[in-house]
Amino acid sequence: MSVSDSPRVGAPAWRSLSSALARPRLFACLDRCSTLTVIDAPGFGKRTLIAGWLHRGGAPDHTIVWVPELTASGDGDLPEHVLAVLADHPAVEVAGGGPDDSPFERVVRTFRDLGSPCLLVLACVSPQNSAEVLEATLRLLDRCPLLDAIVCLPGNSTDMTEVVLRGIDSTYVPATDLAFTIEETATLLCDAGPSAPTASARSCVACSVVCPPWSRRPRPSPGAGPSA
């Protein structure tokens, strides 16, 4: 599937998405539309993966609520950040609140009032906030039957025991799965070239990934002495 010409409401769009490498094996993980999907890997690529999947038609029946960053030391208070994103969302009307209503309760009522599936994307969570944000996400999922969530963690081995104990339908994508395969690397390098790659070109690139040039130097014949 290709990136749509019409940006997905609620999902960020940037110029490089149209040329980003499609990753069907990882899209298949996201296509499960588990109640909770955790992508746990250091470095970059997580947001591009999710945004590319959404703009290619992923989770078609869901309203997308994208929280871009939870990286500051005080960003563990998830409901406040979600409420701020909901307030600016063109397809969402935030539930009103009384003087004693917490941000959490307002977020819960907003998701419930929509009456249709929603996908909450926490696109960048810092190590110091990982445990607190994951716990707050589980609380929201417990209270909002039509809510799914994708949480991007920084690869710091966050404890997933509570997810298992609660019996939540979940998908876990570790760093080893997010890494490019040989075939994906070959496709990426060939697509960056001046012309469309042929099958033989892809084979050459794959070979150079597996066998770098220094490993392909000719070896002397058996019994041959050193060259002069």
PDB file of C-alpha atoms in Angstrom:
ATOM      1  CA  MET A   1       0.000   0.000   0.000  1.00  0.00           C
ATOM      2  CA  SER A   2       1.217   3.508  -0.826  1.00  0.00           C
ATOM      3  CA  VAL A   3       0.977   6.773   1.052  1.00  0.00           C
ATOM      4  CA  SER A   4      -2.363   8.461   0.393  1.00  0.00           C
ATOM      5  CA  ASP A   5      -2.503  11.881  -1.233  1.00  0.00           C
ATOM      6  CA  SER A   6      -4.920  12.946   1.519  1.00  0.00           C
ATOM      7  CA  PRO A   7      -3.153  13.202   4.893  1.00  0.00           C
ATOM      8  CA  ARG A   8      -4.686  11.153   7.672  1.00  0.00           C
ATOM      9  CA  VAL A   9      -6.514  13.361  10.147  1.00  0.00           C
ATOM     10  CA  GLY A  10      -4.761  13.309  13.488  1.00  0.00           C
ATOM     11  CA  ALA A  11      -1.517  11.813  12.173  1.00  0.00           C
ATOM     12  CA  PRO A  12       1.509  13.998  11.421  1.00  0.00           C
ATOM     13  CA  ALA A  13       2.746  14.256   7.853  1.00  0.00           C
ATOM     14  CA  TRP A  14       6.174  15.286   6.672  1.00  0.00           C
ATOM     15  CA  ARG A  15       7.749  15.353   3.233  1.00  0.00           C
ATOM     16  CA  SER A  16      10.003  12.327   3.664  1.00  0.00           C
ATOM     17  CA  LEU A  17       7.069  10.028   4.466  1.00  0.00           C
ATOM     18  CA  SER A  18       6.245   9.689   0.775  1.00  0.00           C
ATOM     19  CA  SER A  19       9.685   8.256   0.108  1.00  0.00           C
ATOM     20  CA  ALA A  20      10.076   6.278   3.334  1.00  0.00           C
ATOM     21  CA  LEU A  21      10.665   2.570   2.885  1.00  0.00           C
ATOM     22  CA  ALA A  22       7.482   0.530   3.255  1.00  0.00           C
ATOM     23  CA  ARG A  23       8.015  -2.262   5.779  1.00  0.00           C
ATOM     24  CA  PRO A  24       5.287  -4.882   5.245  1.00  0.00           C
ATOM     25  CA  ARG A  25       6.522  -7.256   7.968  1.00  0.00           C
ATOM     26  CA  LEU A  26       6.219  -4.493  10.589  1.00  0.00           C
ATOM     27  CA  PHE A  27       2.991  -3.147   9.102  1.00  0.00           C
ATOM     28  CA  ALA A  28       1.602  -6.665   9.643  1.00  0.00           C
ATOM     29  CA  CYS A  29       2.347  -6.316  13.371  1.00  0.00           C
ATOM     30  CA  LEU A  30       0.491  -3.010  13.472  1.00  0.00           C
ATOM     31  CA  ASP A  31      -2.348  -4.448  11.372  1.00  0.00           C
ATOM     32  CA  ARG A  32      -3.183  -6.748  14.278  1.00  0.00           C
ATOM     33  CA  CYS A  33      -4.675  -3.621  15.897  1.00  0.00           C
ATOM     34  CA  SER A  34      -4.005  -5.019  19.360  1.00  0.00           C
ATOM     35  CA  THR A  35      -5.439  -3.148  22.302  1.00  0.00           C
ATOM     36  CA  LEU A  36      -1.858  -2.248  23.205  1.00  0.00           C
ATOM     37  CA  THR A  37       1.144  -2.223  20.883  1.00  0.00           C
ATOM     38  CA  VAL A  38       4.525  -1.435  22.412  1.00  0.00           C
ATOM     39  CA  ILE A  39       7.469  -0.563  20.159  1.00  0.00           C
ATOM     40  CA  ASP A  40      10.490  -0.732  22.421  1.00  0.00           C
ATOM     41  CA  ALA A  41      13.689   0.341  20.674  1.00  0.00           C
ATOM     42  CA  PRO A  42      16.345   3.034  21.003  1.00  0.00           C
ATOM     43  CA  GLY A  43      17.131   5.485  18.234  1.00  0.00           C
ATOM     44  CA  PHE A  44      14.831   6.705  15.532  1.00  0.00           C
ATOM     45  CA  GLY A  45      12.400   5.187  13.017  1.00  0.00           C
ATOM     46  CA  LYS A  46       9.463   4.408  15.290  1.00  0.00           C
ATOM     47  CA  ARG A  47       7.465   7.513  14.412  1.00  0.00           C
ATOM     48  CA  THR A  48       8.162   7.144  10.697  1.00  0.00           C
ATOM     49  CA  LEU A  49       6.992   3.535  10.853  1.00  0.00           C
ATOM     50  CA  ILE A  50       3.695   4.378  12.567  1.00  0.00           C
ATOM     51  CA  ALA A  51       2.963   7.518  10.539  1.00  0.00           C
ATOM     52  CA  GLY A  52       3.735   5.683   7.295  1.00  0.00           C
ATOM     53  CA  TRP A  53       1.421   2.849   8.309  1.00  0.00           C
ATOM     54  CA  LEU A  54      -1.402   5.247   9.159  1.00  0.00           C
ATOM     55  CA  HIS A  55      -1.078   7.248   5.942  1.00  0.00           C
ATOM     56  CA  ARG A  56      -1.066   3.981   4.003  1.00  0.00           C
ATOM     57  CA  GLY A  57      -4.462   3.112   5.460  1.00  0.00           C
ATOM     58  CA  GLY A  58      -3.635   1.468   8.791  1.00  0.00           C
ATOM     59  CA  ALA A  59      -6.403   1.351  11.425  1.00  0.00           C
ATOM     60  CA  PRO A  60      -8.921   2.757   8.914  1.00  0.00           C
ATOM     61  CA  ASP A  61     -11.890   2.867  11.310  1.00  0.00           C
ATOM     62  CA  HIS A  62     -10.019   4.584  14.148  1.00  0.00           C
ATOM     63  CA  THR A  63      -9.818   8.240  15.102  1.00  0.00           C
ATOM     64  CA  ILE A  64      -6.105   9.000  15.493  1.00  0.00           C
ATOM     65  CA  VAL A  65      -4.916  10.885  18.581  1.00  0.00           C
ATOM     66  CA  TRP A  66      -1.176  11.495  18.270  1.00  0.00           C
ATOM     67  CA  VAL A  67       0.783  12.712  21.308  1.00  0.00           C
ATOM     68  CA  PRO A  68       4.160  13.770  19.856  1.00  0.00           C
ATOM     69  CA  GLU A  69       6.555  13.887  22.806  1.00  0.00           C
ATOM     70  CA  LEU A  70       6.677  12.920  26.452  1.00  0.00           C
ATOM     71  CA  THR A  71      10.339  13.557  27.023  1.00  0.00           C
ATOM     72  CA  ALA A  72      10.625  16.137  29.818  1.00  0.00           C
ATOM     73  CA  SER A  73      11.037  14.951  33.381  1.00  0.00           C
ATOM     74  CA  GLY A  74       7.500  16.072  34.305  1.00  0.00           C
ATOM     75  CA  ASP A  75       5.779  14.552  31.276  1.00  0.00           C
ATOM     76  CA  GLY A  76       4.674  11.401  33.087  1.00  0.00           C
ATOM     77  CA  ASP A  77       1.244  12.976  33.739  1.00  0.00           C
ATOM     78  CA  LEU A  78      -0.241  11.446  30.617  1.00  0.00           C
ATOM     79  CA  PRO A  79      -3.901  12.606  30.888  1.00  0.00           C
ATOM     80  CA  GLU A  80      -2.922  16.293  30.784  1.00  0.00           C
ATOM     81  CA  HIS A  81      -0.966  15.821  27.552  1.00  0.00           C
ATOM     82  CA  VAL A  82      -3.700  13.721  25.945  1.00  0.00           C
ATOM     83  CA  LEU A  83      -6.305  16.303  26.931  1.00  0.00           C
ATOM     84  CA  ALA A  84      -4.272  19.074  25.281  1.00  0.00           C
ATOM     85  CA  VAL A  85      -4.050  17.083  22.023  1.00  0.00           C
ATOM     86  CA  LEU A  86      -7.775  16.271  22.123  1.00  0.00           C
ATOM     87  CA  ALA A  87      -8.600  19.963  22.571  1.00  0.00           C
ATOM     88  CA  ASP A  88      -6.853  20.775  19.266  1.00  0.00           C
ATOM     89  CA  HIS A  89      -8.161  17.733  17.362  1.00  0.00           C
ATOM     90  CA  PRO A  90     -10.450  18.666  14.447  1.00  0.00           C
ATOM     91  CA  ALA A  91     -12.575  15.526  14.798  1.00  0.00           C
ATOM     92  CA  VAL A  92     -12.988  15.449  18.574  1.00  0.00           C
ATOM     93  CA  GLU A  93     -15.123  17.430  20.975  1.00  0.00           C
ATOM     94  CA  VAL A  94     -13.640  17.387  24.459  1.00  0.00           C
ATOM     95  CA  ALA A  95     -16.070  16.515  27.226  1.00  0.00           C
ATOM     96  CA  GLY A  96     -16.813  19.363  29.575  1.00  0.00           C
ATOM     97  CA  GLY A  97     -15.635  19.114  33.150  1.00  0.00           C
ATOM     98  CA  GLY A  98     -16.673  20.340  36.524  1.00  0.00           C
ATOM     99  CA  PRO A  99     -14.363  21.981  39.055  1.00  0.00           C
ATOM    100  CA  ASP A 100     -13.607  18.616  40.679  1.00  0.00           C
ATOM    101  CA  ASP A 101     -13.059  16.646  37.472  1.00  0.00           C
ATOM    102  CA  SER A 102      -9.517  15.420  36.894  1.00  0.00           C
ATOM    103  CA  PRO A 103      -7.869  15.473  33.439  1.00  0.00           C
ATOM    104  CA  PHE A 104      -8.022  11.677  33.515  1.00  0.00           C
ATOM    105  CA  GLU A 105     -11.811  11.613  33.916  1.00  0.00           C
ATOM    106  CA  ARG A 106     -12.260  14.191  31.149  1.00  0.00           C
ATOM    107  CA  VAL A 107     -10.086  12.145  28.799  1.00  0.00           C
ATOM    108  CA  VAL A 108     -12.071   8.998  29.623  1.00  0.00           C
ATOM    109  CA  ARG A 109     -15.405  10.738  28.971  1.00  0.00           C
ATOM    110  CA  THR A 110     -14.118  12.234  25.721  1.00  0.00           C
ATOM    111  CA  PHE A 111     -13.073   8.857  24.355  1.00  0.00           C
ATOM    112  CA  ARG A 112     -16.304   7.260  25.534  1.00  0.00           C
ATOM    113  CA  ASP A 113     -18.478  10.028  24.041  1.00  0.00           C
ATOM    114  CA  LEU A 114     -16.944   9.503  20.592  1.00  0.00           C
ATOM    115  CA  GLY A 115     -18.655   6.122  20.442  1.00  0.00           C
ATOM    116  CA  SER A 116     -16.214   4.818  17.840  1.00  0.00           C
ATOM    117  CA  PRO A 117     -12.730   3.228  17.878  1.00  0.00           C
ATOM    118  CA  CYS A 118      -9.808   5.503  18.694  1.00  0.00           C
ATOM    119  CA  LEU A 119      -6.080   4.943  18.434  1.00  0.00           C
ATOM    120  CA  LEU A 120      -3.858   6.773  20.921  1.00  0.00           C
ATOM    121  CA  VAL A 121      -0.269   7.062  19.687  1.00  0.00           C
ATOM    122  CA  LEU A 122       2.385   8.017  22.234  1.00  0.00           C
ATOM    123  CA  ALA A 123       5.121   8.655  19.723  1.00  0.00           C
ATOM    124  CA  CYS A 124       8.097   9.462  21.941  1.00  0.00           C
ATOM    125  CA  VAL A 125       8.408   8.470  25.601  1.00  0.00           C
ATOM    126  CA  SER A 126      11.632   9.123  27.513  1.00  0.00           C
ATOM    127  CA  PRO A 127      13.310   6.541  29.778  1.00  0.00           C
ATOM    128  CA  GLN A 128      12.470   8.448  32.958  1.00  0.00           C
ATOM    129  CA  ASN A 129       8.765   8.513  32.058  1.00  0.00           C
ATOM    130  CA  SER A 130       8.357   5.018  30.598  1.00  0.00           C
ATOM    131  CA  ALA A 131       6.934   3.194  33.618  1.00  0.00           C
ATOM    132  CA  GLU A 132       4.572   6.018  34.615  1.00  0.00           C
ATOM    133  CA  VAL A 133       3.284   6.561  31.067  1.00  0.00           C
ATOM    134  CA  LEU A 134       2.742   2.837  30.502  1.00  0.00           C
ATOM    135  CA  GLU A 135       0.778   2.542  33.753  1.00  0.00           C
ATOM    136  CA  ALA A 136      -1.387   5.557  32.822  1.00  0.00           C
ATOM    137  CA  THR A 137      -2.003   4.032  29.392  1.00  0.00           C
ATOM    138  CA  LEU A 138      -3.203   0.796  30.983  1.00  0.00           C
ATOM    139  CA  ARG A 139      -5.605   2.787  33.178  1.00  0.00           C
ATOM    140  CA  LEU A 140      -7.068   4.493  30.103  1.00  0.00           C
ATOM    141  CA  LEU A 141      -7.428   1.189  28.276  1.00  0.00           C
ATOM    142  CA  ASP A 142      -9.243  -0.291  31.289  1.00  0.00           C
ATOM    143  CA  ARG A 143     -11.795   2.542  31.244  1.00  0.00           C
ATOM    144  CA  CYS A 144     -12.219   3.040  27.473  1.00  0.00           C
ATOM    145  CA  PRO A 145     -13.483  -0.106  25.692  1.00  0.00           C
ATOM    146  CA  LEU A 146     -13.044   1.326  22.170  1.00  0.00           C
ATOM    147  CA  LEU A 147      -9.548   2.705  22.748  1.00  0.00           C
ATOM    148  CA  ASP A 148      -6.364   1.110  21.399  1.00  0.00           C
ATOM    149  CA  ALA A 149      -2.864   2.444  22.027  1.00  0.00           C
ATOM    150  CA  ILE A 150       0.572   2.365  20.429  1.00  0.00           C
ATOM    151  CA  VAL A 151       3.361   3.323  22.825  1.00  0.00           C
ATOM    152  CA  CYS A 152       6.904   4.047  21.612  1.00  0.00           C
ATOM    153  CA  LEU A 153       9.440   3.326  24.347  1.00  0.00           C
ATOM    154  CA  PRO A 154      13.192   4.014  24.196  1.00  0.00           C
ATOM    155  CA  GLY A 155      14.408   0.434  24.496  1.00  0.00           C
ATOM    156  CA  ASN A 156      15.190   0.536  28.201  1.00  0.00           C
ATOM    157  CA  SER A 157      13.654  -2.871  28.999  1.00  0.00           C
ATOM    158  CA  THR A 158      10.469  -1.484  30.539  1.00  0.00           C
ATOM    159  CA  ASP A 159       8.727  -4.041  32.748  1.00  0.00           C
ATOM    160  CA  MET A 160       5.762  -5.508  30.858  1.00  0.00           C
ATOM    161  CA  THR A 161       4.601  -7.765  33.698  1.00  0.00           C
ATOM    162  CA  GLU A 162       1.486  -5.696  34.426  1.00  0.00           C
ATOM    163  CA  VAL A 163       0.375  -5.937  30.795  1.00  0.00           C
ATOM    164  CA  VAL A 164       0.585  -9.738  30.975  1.00  0.00           C
ATOM    165  CA  LEU A 165      -1.146  -9.937  34.362  1.00  0.00           C
ATOM    166  CA  ARG A 166      -4.075  -7.830  33.137  1.00  0.00           C
ATOM    167  CA  GLY A 167      -4.550 -10.113  30.160  1.00  0.00           C
ATOM    168  CA  ILE A 168      -4.537  -7.237  27.690  1.00  0.00           C
ATOM    169  CA  ASP A 169      -4.332  -8.163  24.016  1.00  0.00           C
ATOM    170  CA  SER A 170      -0.899  -6.818  23.194  1.00  0.00           C
ATOM    171  CA  THR A 171       1.834  -6.824  20.567  1.00  0.00           C
ATOM    172  CA  TYR A 172       5.447  -6.210  21.528  1.00  0.00           C
ATOM    173  CA  VAL A 173       7.945  -5.040  18.900  1.00  0.00           C
ATOM    174  CA  PRO A 174      11.557  -5.101  20.205  1.00  0.00           C
ATOM    175  CA  ALA A 175      14.607  -3.432  18.716  1.00  0.00           C
ATOM    176  CA  THR A 176      15.649  -6.638  16.948  1.00  0.00           C
ATOM    177  CA  ASP A 177      12.408  -6.599  14.944  1.00  0.00           C
ATOM    178  CA  LEU A 178      12.671  -2.897  14.139  1.00  0.00           C
ATOM    179  CA  ALA A 179      16.181  -3.296  12.695  1.00  0.00           C
ATOM    180  CA  PHE A 180      16.416  -3.438   8.908  1.00  0.00           C
ATOM    181  CA  THR A 181      16.748  -6.868   7.376  1.00  0.00           C
ATOM    182  CA  ILE A 182      19.259  -7.510   4.595  1.00  0.00           C
ATOM    183  CA  GLU A 183      16.461  -7.337   2.027  1.00  0.00           C
ATOM    184  CA  GLU A 184      15.131  -4.046   3.420  1.00  0.00           C
ATOM    185  CA  THR A 185      18.624  -2.562   3.450  1.00  0.00           C
ATOM    186  CA  ALA A 186      19.151  -3.612  -0.155  1.00  0.00           C
ATOM    187  CA  THR A 187      15.837  -2.052  -1.171  1.00  0.00           C
ATOM    188  CA  LEU A 188      16.629   1.151   0.709  1.00  0.00           C
ATOM    189  CA  LEU A 189      20.046   1.549  -0.919  1.00  0.00           C
ATOM    190  CA  CYS A 190      18.800   0.683  -4.385  1.00  0.00           C
ATOM    191  CA  ASP A 191      15.832   3.055  -4.132  1.00  0.00           C
ATOM    192  CA  ALA A 192      18.241   5.850  -3.219  1.00  0.00           C
ATOM    193  CA  GLY A 193      20.197   5.271  -6.443  1.00  0.00           C
ATOM    194  CA  PRO A 194      19.883   7.245  -9.680  1.00  0.00           C
ATOM    195  CA  SER A 195      17.684   4.692 -11.416  1.00  0.00           C
ATOM    196  CA  ALA A 196      15.222   1.958 -10.603  1.00  0.00           C
ATOM    197  CA  PRO A 197      17.053  -1.128  -9.340  1.00  0.00           C
ATOM    198  CA  THR A 198      17.068  -4.350 -11.291  1.00  0.00           C
ATOM    199  CA  ALA A 199      16.957  -7.776  -9.702  1.00  0.00           C
ATOM    200  CA  SER A 200      20.693  -8.198 -10.297  1.00  0.00           C
ATOM    201  CA  ALA A 201      21.389  -4.806  -8.714  1.00  0.00           C
ATOM    202  CA  ARG A 202      19.453  -5.803  -5.629  1.00  0.00           C
ATOM    203  CA  SER A 203      21.453  -9.016  -5.421  1.00  0.00           C
ATOM    204  CA  CYS A 204      24.706  -7.066  -5.636  1.00  0.00           C
ATOM    205  CA  VAL A 205      23.641  -4.695  -2.878  1.00  0.00           C
ATOM    206  CA  ALA A 206      22.518  -7.580  -0.687  1.00  0.00           C
ATOM    207  CA  CYS A 207      25.863  -9.266  -1.290  1.00  0.00           C
ATOM    208  CA  SER A 208      27.775  -6.143  -0.332  1.00  0.00           C
ATOM    209  CA  VAL A 209      25.738  -5.917   2.899  1.00  0.00           C
ATOM    210  CA  VAL A 210      26.474  -9.536   3.806  1.00  0.00           C
ATOM    211  CA  CYS A 211      30.017  -9.620   2.446  1.00  0.00           C
ATOM    212  CA  PRO A 212      31.766  -6.252   2.712  1.00  0.00           C
ATOM    213  CA  PRO A 213      34.500  -5.534   0.131  1.00  0.00           C
ATOM    214  CA  TRP A 214      37.374  -6.256   2.505  1.00  0.00           C
ATOM    215  CA  SER A 215      36.071  -9.802   2.994  1.00  0.00           C
ATOM    216  CA  ARG A 216      36.056 -10.560  -0.736  1.00  0.00           C
ATOM    217  CA  ARG A 217      39.748 -10.091  -1.487  1.00  0.00           C
ATOM    218  CA  PRO A 218      41.168 -12.992  -3.510  1.00  0.00           C
ATOM    219  CA  ARG A 219      42.928 -15.587  -1.404  1.00  0.00           C
ATOM    220  CA  PRO A 220      46.254 -17.121  -2.504  1.00  0.00           C
ATOM    221  CA  SER A 221      46.157 -20.595  -4.009  1.00  0.00           C
ATOM    222  CA  PRO A 222      47.016 -23.451  -1.643  1.00  0.00           C
ATOM    223  CA  GLY A 223      50.779 -23.866  -1.427  1.00  0.00           C
ATOM    224  CA  ALA A 224      51.510 -20.508  -3.008  1.00  0.00           C
ATOM    225  CA  GLY A 225      54.231 -18.475  -1.358  1.00  0.00           C
ATOM    226  CA  PRO A 226      54.076 -14.791  -0.560  1.00  0.00           C
ATOM    227  CA  SER A 227      54.073 -12.478  -3.502  1.00  0.00           C
ATOM    228  CA  ALA A 228      57.220 -10.560  -4.299  1.00  0.00           C
TER     229      ALA A 228
END
